[in-house]
DNA sequence: CTGAAAGCGCTAACAA
DNA sequence: TTGTTAGCGCTTTCAG
C-alpha cells in the first residue's frame, strides 16, 4: 500500500513550492489562476487529500466540538429522544461549518469536570457545548480560566452564552390551547423549581391564564420530580382535593404518571380531564390516549447551540441567547375536536 | 496567558533530553527510576499535559473512533432509546481504551459512503463502527480497499467482524415465557424479512415452540414494518381469522400497534391475549398496560462493538462475533402472576 | 540508560 | 505571485 500523497507530492508534481500548493489548495488569494489550476489538477491526479491531524496541528485548531452531557443515566433514559434529536441538530450545524462532533458523556457534574479538564488539557476541542447547567456548574471555573469557547444548552444562572427553549412560551402555548378548548380550571404539574425551565414555565402558565382573564390559583400548581412514579404520587394525592377539568404536565413522563393516577381514581382522560404535556416523543404518540404535546424542537436547539459556539470561536460576540419556540402537536388527550377541524379547513 | 508548557519545558526543567522525558512520561522502559521521578516531578510542577494533536500526528494514531449510523431520521426517532444506550456503552469502552468517540451521522447509505470516505481521507479515525448493515453496504468497498478497521453492529450478510444480539435467543426467551404462562397458540408479529435479525428471530420462535412440543403454524406468523401503523393494519386484518391467546411482537412499537388493533376488535390485553415484545424502552414501561419485553442490552452491544474494534486495531484477529443475550423484563402485558411470585420468593 | 536529531504533514511568516 | 524556511509538540530511531 503506497503511502498516501502529501502536499509535497502535489507541489512537486505541479512544479511549485509547498506553500504555493497550500495556498492554492485552501482557496486563499495570491495565487494565479493558472498555478491554482495546475495544483488542483495535480492533487486530483494524485488522489491527494489533506491530513486533518497535520493541518490541525499546524494551524492550532482541532476542528472538533465537544458535547458534554452531565446527566445521570436515569435522566438520560428518560430523555433519550431529546438527546437524539439534539445531537442530530448539532451534527448538522457542525458539518455545515466543517467541524466534527465528539462525545464526552458524563454521568454527573463531577465527572463533567473531569471531562472538561481532559478536553482542555489535551487541547482536543475548539469549543464545548454543555447541557443541563445547574446552580453549581463546577466546571465553569476551568472553562473561564482557560477561556475556551462554550455554550450552554439550557438557561444557566450565571452569565453565559446559551441556547434554550422559550419556556415561557412553551407552557403558554399548552395552557392557552386548553383554555381555547373551553377549560377554565387547569391544573399544572410542574417539575422541580431548581430547574430554570420549570421556573420559566410557571411564568408562562400564569401568563396564559392572565391573558384569558382567568384567576391564578396556587392550589392548582403542583410539583413532582420528572418521573412517572413521582407524578403518580402527587396527582393521586392532590387530584381529589381540587376541582379541575384539565391538566398541563411538564413532561411526557409526568403526564403518563398523572394519567395513571387519574384513571386509578376513576377519572377518564380526556373525557373528565383533558391533558396536554411538554415533550413530543414516541411516548406521547404511542400512548393510549395519544398525548397532545408541545414539541420542543430539540433538533434546532442543537443546531443553534453549535451555530452560537462557532460564532463564539470565530470571535463574534453574540450577546443574547437563542430561544427556540415550542409547537403544539394535537392528539387525543386534550379531547379537542380541532384536529379534524383543521384538516377540514 | 502563558503558552502552555511543552515536553521541551519539562525536559529542560528536569535536566534531561526531550526523548528521555517522552519515555518517562509515557511509562516506557529504559529510564532509571530516578530520572523518571525527576521528569514526572517537573511535569507536575509545570502543570504539563501532552498535546493530543501533536502526539497523534507523531505516532500516526488519531485515538478517534467513528460511529457511522446510516439510518433515516424516521428510523432514528423510532429507536432513539436504542441509540442512546448504544452510544453510552460505546463511550464507556472507548474511554477505557483511551479513545475518543466521534459521530458521523448519515441519513442514508449513500450519505454513509460520503462520511466513510471523508473519515478515511482525512485519516481522522483509527477505526469505524457501523450500524445497520444491509444487503448493499455500499461503503464496504472503501473500507476494504483502505484496510481501515471496522466492526458492524448487526449481522451483515458479508463476511465481517460484527457484534449483535443473539436474536435467536431473544425471541426464544420471549416465546418461552408465554408458553410457561400456559399459552399454546402464540402469534408472532415479526418485522420485515430483509432484516437479518428478523430472520434469526423466526428461528428462535420455532425453537421455543419445538422445545415445548408445540406445533409450528405458519398462519400465526405475521409480518409488518416496524411502525405502529403497519402493525395495526396487519393485526386488525389477521387477528379475527385465527385463534390465539398470546402475541409475541418484534418491537415495542409494533406491540403498541397490535394492542390498539386488538382493543379495537374488542380484545383485551392481557386478559384475552397476552403480549410480549422485543425492546425494553420507556414506551414499554410507561404504556398501559405496561409491556413485558425482552431487553436487548444495547449498552453492552455498544460496549463490545468498541472492544472488538479496538482489538481489530491492535491487530488481534478475532474471528467469531460477539452475541449479546437478551433478558426478559416482566410487566403487565403478559398477564403472568410470576412477577409477584418472584418478589415473594 | 540517555541524548541528538529526524521527521509526522501542514501552515505561515518572510524573502525574493 | 511564488519559494524558502521555520516551526506546531511529540515520538522514535540511532548513537553514545
XYZ file of C-alpha atoms (C1' of nucleotides) in Angstrom:
722
model
C 0.000 0.000 0.000
C 1.567 3.245 -1.155
C 1.910 5.958 1.385
C -0.808 8.422 0.597
C 0.323 11.530 -1.224
C 1.260 14.610 0.768
C 1.160 18.220 -0.151
C 4.827 17.869 -1.054
C 3.980 15.380 -3.746
C 1.339 17.657 -5.087
C 3.690 20.623 -5.100
C 6.370 18.667 -6.858
C 4.022 17.361 -9.484
C 2.619 20.807 -10.111
C 6.113 22.215 -10.187
C 5.512 24.689 -7.372
C 6.543 25.115 -3.752
C 4.570 23.564 -0.926
C 3.446 26.909 0.352
C 2.007 27.761 -3.026
C 0.312 24.418 -3.137
C -1.104 25.070 0.312
C -2.458 28.439 -0.735
C -3.962 27.049 -3.887
C -5.483 24.046 -2.163
C -7.087 26.169 0.514
C -8.554 28.669 -1.884
C -6.516 31.522 -0.498
C -5.675 34.588 -2.598
C -2.308 35.494 -4.088
C -2.202 32.556 -6.443
C -2.576 32.936 -10.157
C -5.410 31.180 -11.861
C -3.024 29.124 -13.814
C -0.931 27.980 -10.899
C -4.001 27.150 -8.891
C -5.306 25.086 -11.712
C -2.073 23.181 -12.025
C -2.022 22.448 -8.316
C -5.620 21.347 -8.194
C -5.037 19.190 -11.208
C -2.004 17.570 -9.640
C -3.926 16.946 -6.429
C -6.696 15.386 -8.404
C -4.388 13.121 -10.314
C -2.571 12.028 -7.213
C -5.761 11.486 -5.273
C -4.490 13.862 -2.667
C -6.463 14.560 0.483
C -5.136 16.705 3.306
C -4.224 15.005 6.531
C -6.529 16.543 9.077
C -4.240 15.995 12.048
C -1.299 17.679 10.432
C -3.458 20.536 9.348
C -4.855 20.961 12.801
C -1.514 20.804 14.498
C -0.104 23.349 12.131
C -2.795 25.966 12.488
C -3.662 25.216 16.067
C -7.301 24.396 15.524
C -8.762 20.981 16.125
C -11.957 21.437 14.185
C -13.529 19.445 16.932
C -16.531 20.414 19.005
C -17.191 18.560 22.223
C -20.555 17.780 23.705
C -20.599 17.431 27.454
C -23.677 15.879 28.995
C -23.588 15.967 32.774
C -26.699 13.902 33.338
C -27.413 10.710 35.168
C -28.140 7.507 33.349
C -31.625 7.660 34.756
C -32.163 11.110 33.340
C -30.731 10.030 30.034
C -33.090 7.100 29.696
C -35.980 9.354 30.446
C -35.000 11.706 27.672
C -33.248 9.600 25.101
C -35.332 11.015 22.308
C -34.495 14.509 23.408
C -30.786 13.866 23.122
C -31.008 12.014 19.850
C -32.677 14.952 18.223
C -30.411 17.412 19.927
C -27.319 15.627 18.733
C -28.678 15.339 15.269
C -29.165 19.072 15.070
C -25.726 19.697 16.468
C -24.239 17.339 13.961
C -25.863 19.134 11.094
C -24.603 22.540 12.144
C -21.170 21.142 12.883
C -20.997 19.612 9.435
C -22.033 22.890 7.863
C -19.080 24.601 9.472
C -16.573 21.863 8.893
C -16.448 20.735 12.473
C -16.508 17.287 13.942
C -18.587 16.358 16.909
C -17.100 14.379 19.731
C -18.918 12.975 22.690
C -17.961 13.487 26.282
C -20.603 11.736 28.276
C -20.559 12.294 31.995
C -22.916 10.759 34.488
C -22.560 13.531 36.998
C -21.297 17.046 37.304
C -18.119 15.849 38.945
C -17.423 13.596 36.015
C -18.205 16.511 33.763
C -15.436 18.442 35.450
C -13.027 15.634 34.683
C -14.055 15.526 31.064
C -13.920 19.257 30.628
C -10.447 19.302 32.087
C -9.298 16.449 29.906
C -10.621 18.175 26.827
C -8.924 21.419 27.738
C -5.630 19.872 28.692
C -5.408 17.698 25.632
C -6.481 20.694 23.555
C -8.680 18.237 21.750
C -11.583 20.585 21.089
C -12.035 24.114 19.860
C -15.144 24.564 21.914
C -17.608 22.866 24.184
C -21.351 22.528 24.326
C -22.666 21.732 27.734
C -26.158 20.608 28.551
C -28.119 20.876 31.755
C -26.346 23.722 33.519
C -27.149 23.824 37.218
C -26.664 26.154 40.114
C -23.192 24.840 40.786
C -21.670 24.301 37.333
C -18.372 23.214 38.896
C -16.624 23.092 35.532
C -17.252 26.763 34.918
C -14.038 27.751 36.653
C -11.864 25.720 34.314
C -13.811 26.905 31.332
C -13.293 30.535 32.157
C -9.738 30.244 33.303
C -8.695 28.713 30.022
C -11.018 30.954 28.065
C -12.266 28.121 25.995
C -15.379 28.918 23.983
C -18.504 27.209 25.215
C -22.245 27.461 25.123
C -24.872 26.009 27.378
C -27.987 24.252 26.323
C -30.457 25.400 28.918
C -30.567 28.652 30.796
C -27.792 28.883 33.379
C -27.895 31.112 36.398
C -24.525 32.617 35.676
C -23.966 34.984 32.847
C -23.034 32.864 29.847
C -23.881 32.220 26.245
C -26.738 29.798 25.979
C -29.434 28.342 23.823
C -32.706 27.200 25.243
C -36.356 26.779 24.552
C -38.542 29.746 25.095
C -40.006 28.042 28.110
C -42.386 30.818 28.984
C -43.906 30.410 25.567
C -43.827 26.631 25.776
C -46.223 26.471 28.661
C -48.208 29.431 27.473
C -48.919 27.599 24.242
C -50.009 24.464 26.023
C -52.215 26.177 28.551
C -53.676 28.510 26.000
C -54.770 25.515 23.982
C -56.617 24.076 26.943
C -58.271 27.417 27.509
C -59.347 27.545 23.910
C -60.877 24.128 24.359
C -63.092 25.723 26.976
C -61.290 24.754 30.159
C -61.205 27.251 32.978
C -59.771 25.275 35.840
C -56.423 23.995 34.666
C -54.015 22.242 36.983
C -50.296 22.462 36.304
C -47.988 19.602 37.204
C -44.623 21.292 37.047
C -41.127 19.915 37.620
C -38.751 20.819 40.437
C -38.201 24.546 40.822
C -34.434 24.248 40.777
C -34.621 23.731 37.039
C -34.689 27.117 35.406
C -37.023 25.837 32.748
C -39.590 24.989 35.400
C -39.442 28.491 36.738
C -39.980 29.870 33.264
C -42.832 27.513 32.587
C -44.703 28.716 35.616
C -44.449 32.235 34.299
C -45.932 31.066 31.020
C -48.738 29.252 32.786
C -49.695 32.376 34.653
C -49.414 34.481 31.536
C -51.819 32.257 29.656
C -54.351 32.435 32.454
C -53.983 36.173 32.739
C -54.464 36.676 29.028
C -57.730 34.826 29.237
C -58.825 36.709 32.301
C -58.721 33.560 34.400
C -57.676 33.691 38.040
C -54.401 32.163 39.128
C -54.901 29.650 41.895
C -51.855 28.476 43.693
C -53.630 25.299 44.751
C -53.699 24.109 41.201
C -49.941 24.325 40.743
C -48.346 21.039 41.700
C -44.827 19.842 41.536
C -43.155 16.491 41.116
C -39.893 15.003 40.007
C -39.656 14.183 36.354
C -40.533 10.516 36.811
C -43.732 8.622 36.287
C -43.789 7.420 39.866
C -43.373 10.832 41.397
C -46.052 12.298 39.174
C -48.390 9.472 40.081
C -47.937 10.089 43.782
C -48.563 13.779 43.574
C -51.608 13.546 41.375
C -53.089 10.657 43.302
C -52.766 12.765 46.390
C -53.918 16.135 45.128
C -56.429 15.397 42.413
C -59.338 14.562 44.730
C -58.828 17.736 46.689
C -59.356 20.113 43.852
C -61.699 20.777 41.029
C -60.240 20.973 37.585
C -61.102 19.830 34.111
C -57.676 19.975 32.562
C -54.071 19.279 33.408
C -50.909 20.687 31.906
C -47.941 18.412 32.597
C -44.301 19.466 32.487
C -43.162 16.375 30.655
C -44.466 13.389 28.768
C -43.448 11.034 31.528
C -45.128 13.117 34.191
C -48.254 13.156 32.057
C -48.259 9.371 31.986
C -47.909 9.178 35.754
C -50.668 11.704 36.168
C -52.990 9.874 33.835
C -52.415 6.596 35.604
C -53.269 8.251 38.896
C -56.372 9.882 37.479
C -57.536 6.613 35.992
C -56.918 4.900 39.301
C -59.243 7.486 40.814
C -61.840 6.713 38.208
C -61.219 9.860 36.225
C -61.221 9.428 32.478
C -58.846 11.153 30.093
C -59.762 13.136 28.106
C -63.490 12.926 28.895
C -63.254 14.095 32.510
C -59.855 15.734 32.451
C -58.044 16.921 29.361
C -54.276 16.623 29.335
C -51.575 18.490 27.495
C -47.894 17.981 28.205
C -44.465 19.157 27.211
C -42.167 16.983 25.063
C -43.306 15.488 21.837
C -41.868 11.995 21.969
C -42.616 8.492 20.837
C -44.307 8.027 24.175
C -46.790 10.815 23.519
C -47.598 9.491 20.090
C -47.922 5.827 21.029
C -49.652 6.199 24.358
C -53.353 5.471 24.673
C -54.836 8.002 24.560
C -52.147 9.641 22.469
C -50.962 12.807 24.155
C -51.278 16.335 22.931
C -47.841 17.780 23.465
C -45.695 20.831 22.993
C -42.810 19.906 20.730
C -39.540 21.378 21.933
C -37.801 21.142 18.556
C -34.648 19.797 20.115
C -33.114 19.460 16.702
C -32.981 23.211 16.379
C -31.806 23.615 19.910
C -28.789 21.546 18.992
C -28.393 23.255 15.674
C -28.286 26.714 17.163
C -26.121 25.699 20.035
C -23.428 24.752 17.553
C -24.018 27.865 15.469
C -23.550 30.023 18.511
C -20.481 28.110 19.537
C -18.915 28.539 16.137
C -19.659 32.238 16.271
C -18.001 32.422 19.650
C -14.984 30.589 18.331
C -14.826 32.999 15.430
C -14.734 35.826 17.878
C -18.146 37.237 17.105
C -19.563 38.495 20.354
C -23.147 37.340 20.381
C -24.888 38.644 23.424
C -28.444 37.468 23.600
C -29.339 33.796 23.807
C -31.167 31.895 21.106
C -34.636 30.899 22.220
C -36.301 28.114 20.320
C -40.090 28.275 20.246
C -42.247 25.280 21.065
C -45.048 23.995 18.904
C -48.294 22.351 19.848
C -48.986 18.917 18.433
C -52.597 17.994 18.933
C -53.600 14.446 19.684
C -56.285 12.681 21.659
C -55.573 13.596 25.248
C -56.826 17.147 25.080
C -60.185 15.996 23.836
C -60.363 18.805 21.309
C -62.091 18.314 18.002
C -59.889 20.957 16.470
C -57.630 18.407 14.868
C -60.358 17.394 12.489
C -61.473 20.941 12.044
C -58.007 21.854 10.921
C -57.956 19.026 8.460
C -61.257 20.100 7.066
C -60.167 23.730 6.950
C -1.887 33.956 29.073
C 1.331 31.937 29.153
C 1.791 29.402 26.443
C 1.154 26.054 27.989
C 4.272 24.030 28.775
C 5.585 21.557 26.237
C 7.594 18.452 26.685
C 10.651 20.598 25.994
C 9.987 22.669 29.052
C 9.600 19.569 31.107
C 12.833 18.110 29.777
C 14.711 21.287 30.432
C 13.412 21.616 33.950
C 14.234 18.001 34.703
C 17.625 18.427 33.110
C 17.161 15.669 30.548
C 16.602 15.379 26.810
C 13.137 15.505 25.318
C 13.327 11.930 24.229
C 14.039 10.862 27.778
C 11.186 12.958 29.011
C 8.923 11.336 26.464
C 9.908 7.865 27.587
C 9.454 8.732 31.216
C 6.125 10.427 30.673
C 4.742 7.510 28.745
C 5.840 4.913 31.221
C 8.167 3.214 28.777
C 11.157 1.176 29.915
C 14.814 2.189 29.692
C 14.531 5.080 32.078
C 16.063 4.982 35.534
C 13.767 5.320 38.480
C 15.436 8.475 39.469
C 15.271 10.144 36.092
C 11.647 9.194 35.697
C 10.858 10.696 39.027
C 12.562 13.928 38.154
C 10.679 14.160 34.890
C 7.334 13.402 36.451
C 8.051 15.908 39.140
C 8.936 18.580 36.627
C 5.795 17.859 34.645
C 3.744 18.130 37.783
C 5.281 21.418 38.770
C 4.834 22.879 35.335
C 1.291 21.627 35.016
C 2.285 19.869 31.854
C -0.242 17.981 29.796
C 0.566 16.434 26.450
C -0.930 17.986 23.375
C -3.093 15.282 21.879
C -2.859 16.503 18.311
C 0.913 16.563 18.327
C 1.019 13.165 19.897
C -1.337 11.782 17.339
C 0.465 13.295 14.412
C 3.761 11.960 15.643
C 2.729 8.380 16.164
C 0.198 8.251 13.388
C -2.765 7.305 15.519
C -5.768 9.545 15.974
C -7.188 7.859 19.052
C -10.508 8.542 17.496
C -13.242 6.036 16.817
C -16.015 6.969 14.455
C -19.619 5.910 14.694
C -21.444 5.747 11.395
C -25.203 5.483 11.539
C -26.742 5.030 8.125
C -30.342 5.300 9.229
C -33.182 7.537 8.294
C -34.469 10.188 10.622
C -37.682 8.240 10.855
C -35.854 5.147 11.961
C -33.838 7.148 14.423
C -36.894 8.623 16.078
C -38.372 5.199 16.440
C -35.282 3.932 18.189
C -33.806 6.893 19.973
C -33.511 4.985 23.201
C -31.709 2.202 21.449
C -29.045 4.552 20.154
C -28.659 6.444 23.392
C -27.844 3.269 25.230
C -25.688 2.008 22.412
C -23.643 5.172 22.344
C -23.314 5.196 26.072
C -21.834 1.713 26.013
C -19.519 2.634 23.191
C -18.407 5.678 25.054
C -17.554 3.659 28.121
C -15.435 1.166 26.229
C -13.780 3.931 24.242
C -12.867 5.741 27.420
C -11.442 2.567 28.892
C -9.079 2.272 25.978
C -8.210 5.919 25.711
C -10.191 6.548 22.585
C -12.496 9.372 21.710
C -15.814 8.870 20.061
C -16.827 10.957 17.125
C -20.164 10.997 15.437
C -20.748 10.583 11.751
C -24.476 10.625 11.352
C -25.798 9.734 7.953
C -29.409 9.684 6.933
C -28.939 7.153 4.203
C -26.446 4.636 2.962
C -25.279 6.992 0.260
C -24.531 9.623 2.823
C -22.765 6.979 4.850
C -20.463 6.396 1.906
C -19.597 10.061 1.869
C -18.873 10.095 5.565
C -16.812 6.949 5.460
C -14.757 8.377 2.630
C -14.252 11.663 4.424
C -13.127 9.879 7.554
C -10.695 7.738 5.629
C -9.284 10.542 3.530
C -8.792 12.881 6.418
C -7.330 9.999 8.429
C -9.415 11.319 11.248
C -10.277 7.982 12.817
C -8.431 4.822 13.696
C -11.491 2.716 13.158
C -15.170 2.781 12.387
C -18.276 1.298 13.924
C -21.136 0.991 11.546
C -24.704 0.236 12.476
C -27.492 -1.301 10.455
C -25.561 -3.155 7.772
C -27.733 -4.046 4.818
C -27.534 -6.177 1.745
C -25.779 -3.479 -0.225
C -23.345 -1.883 2.254
C -22.008 0.440 -0.442
C -19.248 1.758 1.815
C -17.736 -1.686 2.186
C -15.571 -1.213 -0.874
C -13.808 1.839 0.523
C -13.461 0.221 3.891
C -11.726 -2.801 2.500
C -9.619 -1.000 -0.022
C -8.106 1.196 2.631
C -7.973 -1.624 5.141
C -9.391 0.513 7.844
C -10.520 -1.423 10.895
C -14.271 -1.542 11.346
C -16.987 -3.529 13.024
C -20.655 -3.760 12.328
C -23.411 -3.564 14.840
C -25.907 -6.051 13.492
C -25.272 -9.165 11.484
C -24.191 -8.337 7.941
C -24.546 -10.682 5.018
C -20.940 -10.299 4.007
C -18.147 -11.796 5.993
C -17.107 -9.166 8.515
C -16.480 -8.585 12.174
C -19.704 -7.778 13.945
C -21.497 -7.533 17.233
C -25.170 -8.265 17.542
C -27.840 -9.544 19.813
C -28.332 -13.247 19.968
C -31.586 -12.827 18.151
C -32.454 -16.476 18.096
C -32.310 -16.426 21.867
C -34.141 -13.130 22.083
C -37.317 -14.475 20.613
C -36.890 -17.847 22.207
C -36.865 -16.195 25.618
C -39.976 -14.196 24.897
C -41.955 -17.043 23.428
C -40.823 -19.464 26.082
C -42.189 -17.126 28.711
C -45.581 -17.103 27.076
C -45.506 -20.861 26.909
C -44.657 -21.044 30.579
C -47.627 -18.832 31.262
C -49.716 -21.590 29.745
C -50.241 -20.276 26.244
C -50.241 -22.752 23.404
C -51.373 -20.711 20.474
C -48.906 -17.868 20.152
C -48.952 -15.488 17.232
C -45.716 -13.839 16.140
C -45.720 -10.364 14.644
C -42.305 -10.235 13.070
C -40.544 -7.443 11.184
C -39.545 -7.439 7.512
C -37.533 -10.482 6.490
C -34.789 -8.427 4.865
C -33.513 -7.611 8.323
C -31.205 -10.376 9.405
C -32.431 -10.063 12.963
C -35.963 -10.853 11.864
C -34.776 -13.999 10.170
C -32.995 -15.024 13.346
C -35.981 -14.251 15.493
C -38.178 -16.546 13.490
C -35.733 -19.339 14.146
C -35.964 -18.636 17.851
C -39.739 -18.604 17.765
C -39.801 -22.006 16.158
C -37.221 -23.316 18.551
C -39.263 -22.295 21.564
C -42.340 -23.978 20.183
C -40.403 -27.112 19.325
C -38.885 -27.326 22.768
C -42.346 -27.276 24.276
C -43.646 -29.802 21.828
C -45.992 -27.275 20.283
C -46.753 -27.343 16.586
C -45.472 -24.588 14.327
C -48.287 -22.974 12.401
C -47.338 -20.727 9.569
C -50.664 -18.926 9.797
C -49.687 -17.476 13.133
C -46.536 -15.848 11.826
C -47.294 -12.334 10.642
C -45.147 -9.618 9.348
C -45.261 -5.847 9.367
C -42.993 -2.872 9.065
C -41.575 -1.585 12.309
C -44.189 1.135 12.715
C -47.287 1.332 14.842
C -49.496 1.922 11.839
C -48.234 -1.043 9.910
C -48.600 -3.317 12.908
C -52.112 -2.076 13.481
C -53.115 -2.842 9.903
C -51.751 -6.340 9.936
C -53.196 -7.312 13.280
C -56.553 -5.726 12.581
C -56.688 -7.785 9.439
C -55.396 -11.107 10.663
C -56.452 -11.333 14.289
C -60.081 -12.273 13.645
C -59.061 -15.028 11.289
C -57.078 -17.024 13.767
C -57.282 -18.361 17.233
C -54.553 -17.404 19.621
C -54.207 -16.374 23.233
C -50.836 -14.687 23.069
C -48.809 -12.493 20.779
C -45.075 -12.039 20.524
C -44.189 -8.734 18.855
C -40.884 -7.937 17.204
C -40.656 -4.468 18.675
C -42.221 -2.241 21.282
C -43.786 -0.043 18.649
C -45.257 -2.981 16.805
C -46.686 -4.226 20.081
C -48.456 -0.923 20.591
C -49.938 -1.048 17.116
C -51.038 -4.617 17.681
C -52.624 -3.815 21.014
C -54.529 -0.898 19.577
C -55.854 -3.150 16.843
C -56.817 -5.880 19.295
C -58.595 -3.386 21.518
C -60.418 -2.011 18.513
C -61.611 -5.548 17.897
C -62.801 -5.790 21.456
C -59.952 -7.999 22.585
C -58.484 -7.164 25.961
C -54.802 -7.250 26.793
C -53.672 -9.170 28.743
C -56.956 -10.850 29.729
C -57.825 -12.194 26.286
C -54.453 -12.012 24.619
C -51.131 -11.818 26.421
C -48.405 -9.777 24.792
C -44.643 -9.899 24.988
C -42.408 -7.808 22.788
C -38.792 -7.094 21.979
C -37.120 -3.822 23.111
C -37.270 -2.688 26.654
C -37.883 1.026 26.315
C -39.590 3.868 28.077
C -42.567 3.083 25.917
C -42.862 -0.447 27.271
C -42.576 0.727 30.838
C -44.957 3.669 30.586
C -47.576 2.127 28.359
C -50.858 0.992 29.837
C -50.757 -1.903 30.318
C -47.020 -1.835 30.754
C -45.374 -4.234 28.359
C -43.408 -7.323 29.168
C -40.345 -7.031 26.977
C -37.075 -8.633 26.068
C -34.321 -6.176 26.895
C -31.661 -6.048 24.195
C -28.957 -4.598 26.453
C -27.886 -2.111 23.835
C -25.386 -0.687 26.247
C -23.361 -3.872 26.030
C -23.837 -4.071 22.321
C -22.100 -0.737 22.059
C -19.540 -1.660 24.641
C -18.487 -4.796 22.858
C -18.558 -3.218 19.474
C -15.863 -0.836 20.614
C -13.944 -3.589 22.374
C -13.895 -5.605 19.198
C -12.887 -2.604 17.169
C -10.013 -1.853 19.470
C -8.896 -5.452 19.240
C -9.018 -5.224 15.487
C -6.982 -2.047 15.556
C -4.470 -3.742 17.799
C -4.118 -6.444 15.234
C -5.726 -9.208 17.238
C -7.611 -11.336 14.805
C -10.937 -12.018 16.447
C -12.972 -14.342 14.334
C -16.320 -15.014 15.888
C -18.841 -12.257 16.551
C -19.938 -11.151 19.988
C -23.541 -12.048 20.643
C -25.305 -10.176 23.400
C -28.066 -12.110 25.128
C -31.488 -10.637 25.719
C -33.264 -10.587 29.037
C -36.923 -10.802 29.851
C -38.446 -7.951 31.815
C -41.840 -8.921 33.108
C -44.622 -6.394 33.318
C -48.381 -6.347 32.972
C -48.999 -7.227 29.357
C -48.197 -10.905 29.645
C -50.743 -11.345 32.383
C -48.436 -13.576 34.372
C -48.521 -13.544 38.128
C -44.901 -14.596 38.203
C -43.696 -11.089 38.865
C -45.190 -11.150 42.337
C -44.158 -14.703 42.876
C -40.586 -13.731 42.215
C -40.775 -10.911 44.707
C -42.150 -13.196 47.347
C -39.531 -15.816 46.543
C 20.023 4.195 30.405
C 20.358 8.941 27.934
C 20.644 12.465 24.255
C 20.761 14.393 19.483
C 18.288 14.659 15.522
C 14.982 13.455 12.089
C 10.555 13.601 10.954
C 4.747 13.298 11.126
C 2.068 16.732 7.041
C 0.769 21.080 7.027
C 0.601 26.344 7.670
C 2.520 30.803 7.816
C 5.915 34.361 8.015
C 9.221 36.311 5.350
C 12.030 36.895 1.239
C 12.524 37.013 -3.375
C 2.738 35.998 -7.107
C 5.936 32.268 -5.649
C 9.611 29.881 -2.933
C 12.314 29.170 1.422
C 12.239 28.087 5.843
C 10.729 27.608 10.284
C 8.026 25.591 13.279
C 3.251 23.061 15.557
C 4.602 19.277 20.003
C 5.564 14.866 20.160
C 7.635 10.102 19.112
C 11.210 7.400 17.620
C 15.319 5.601 15.684
C 20.137 5.530 16.459
C 24.343 6.535 18.519
C 26.604 7.352 22.841
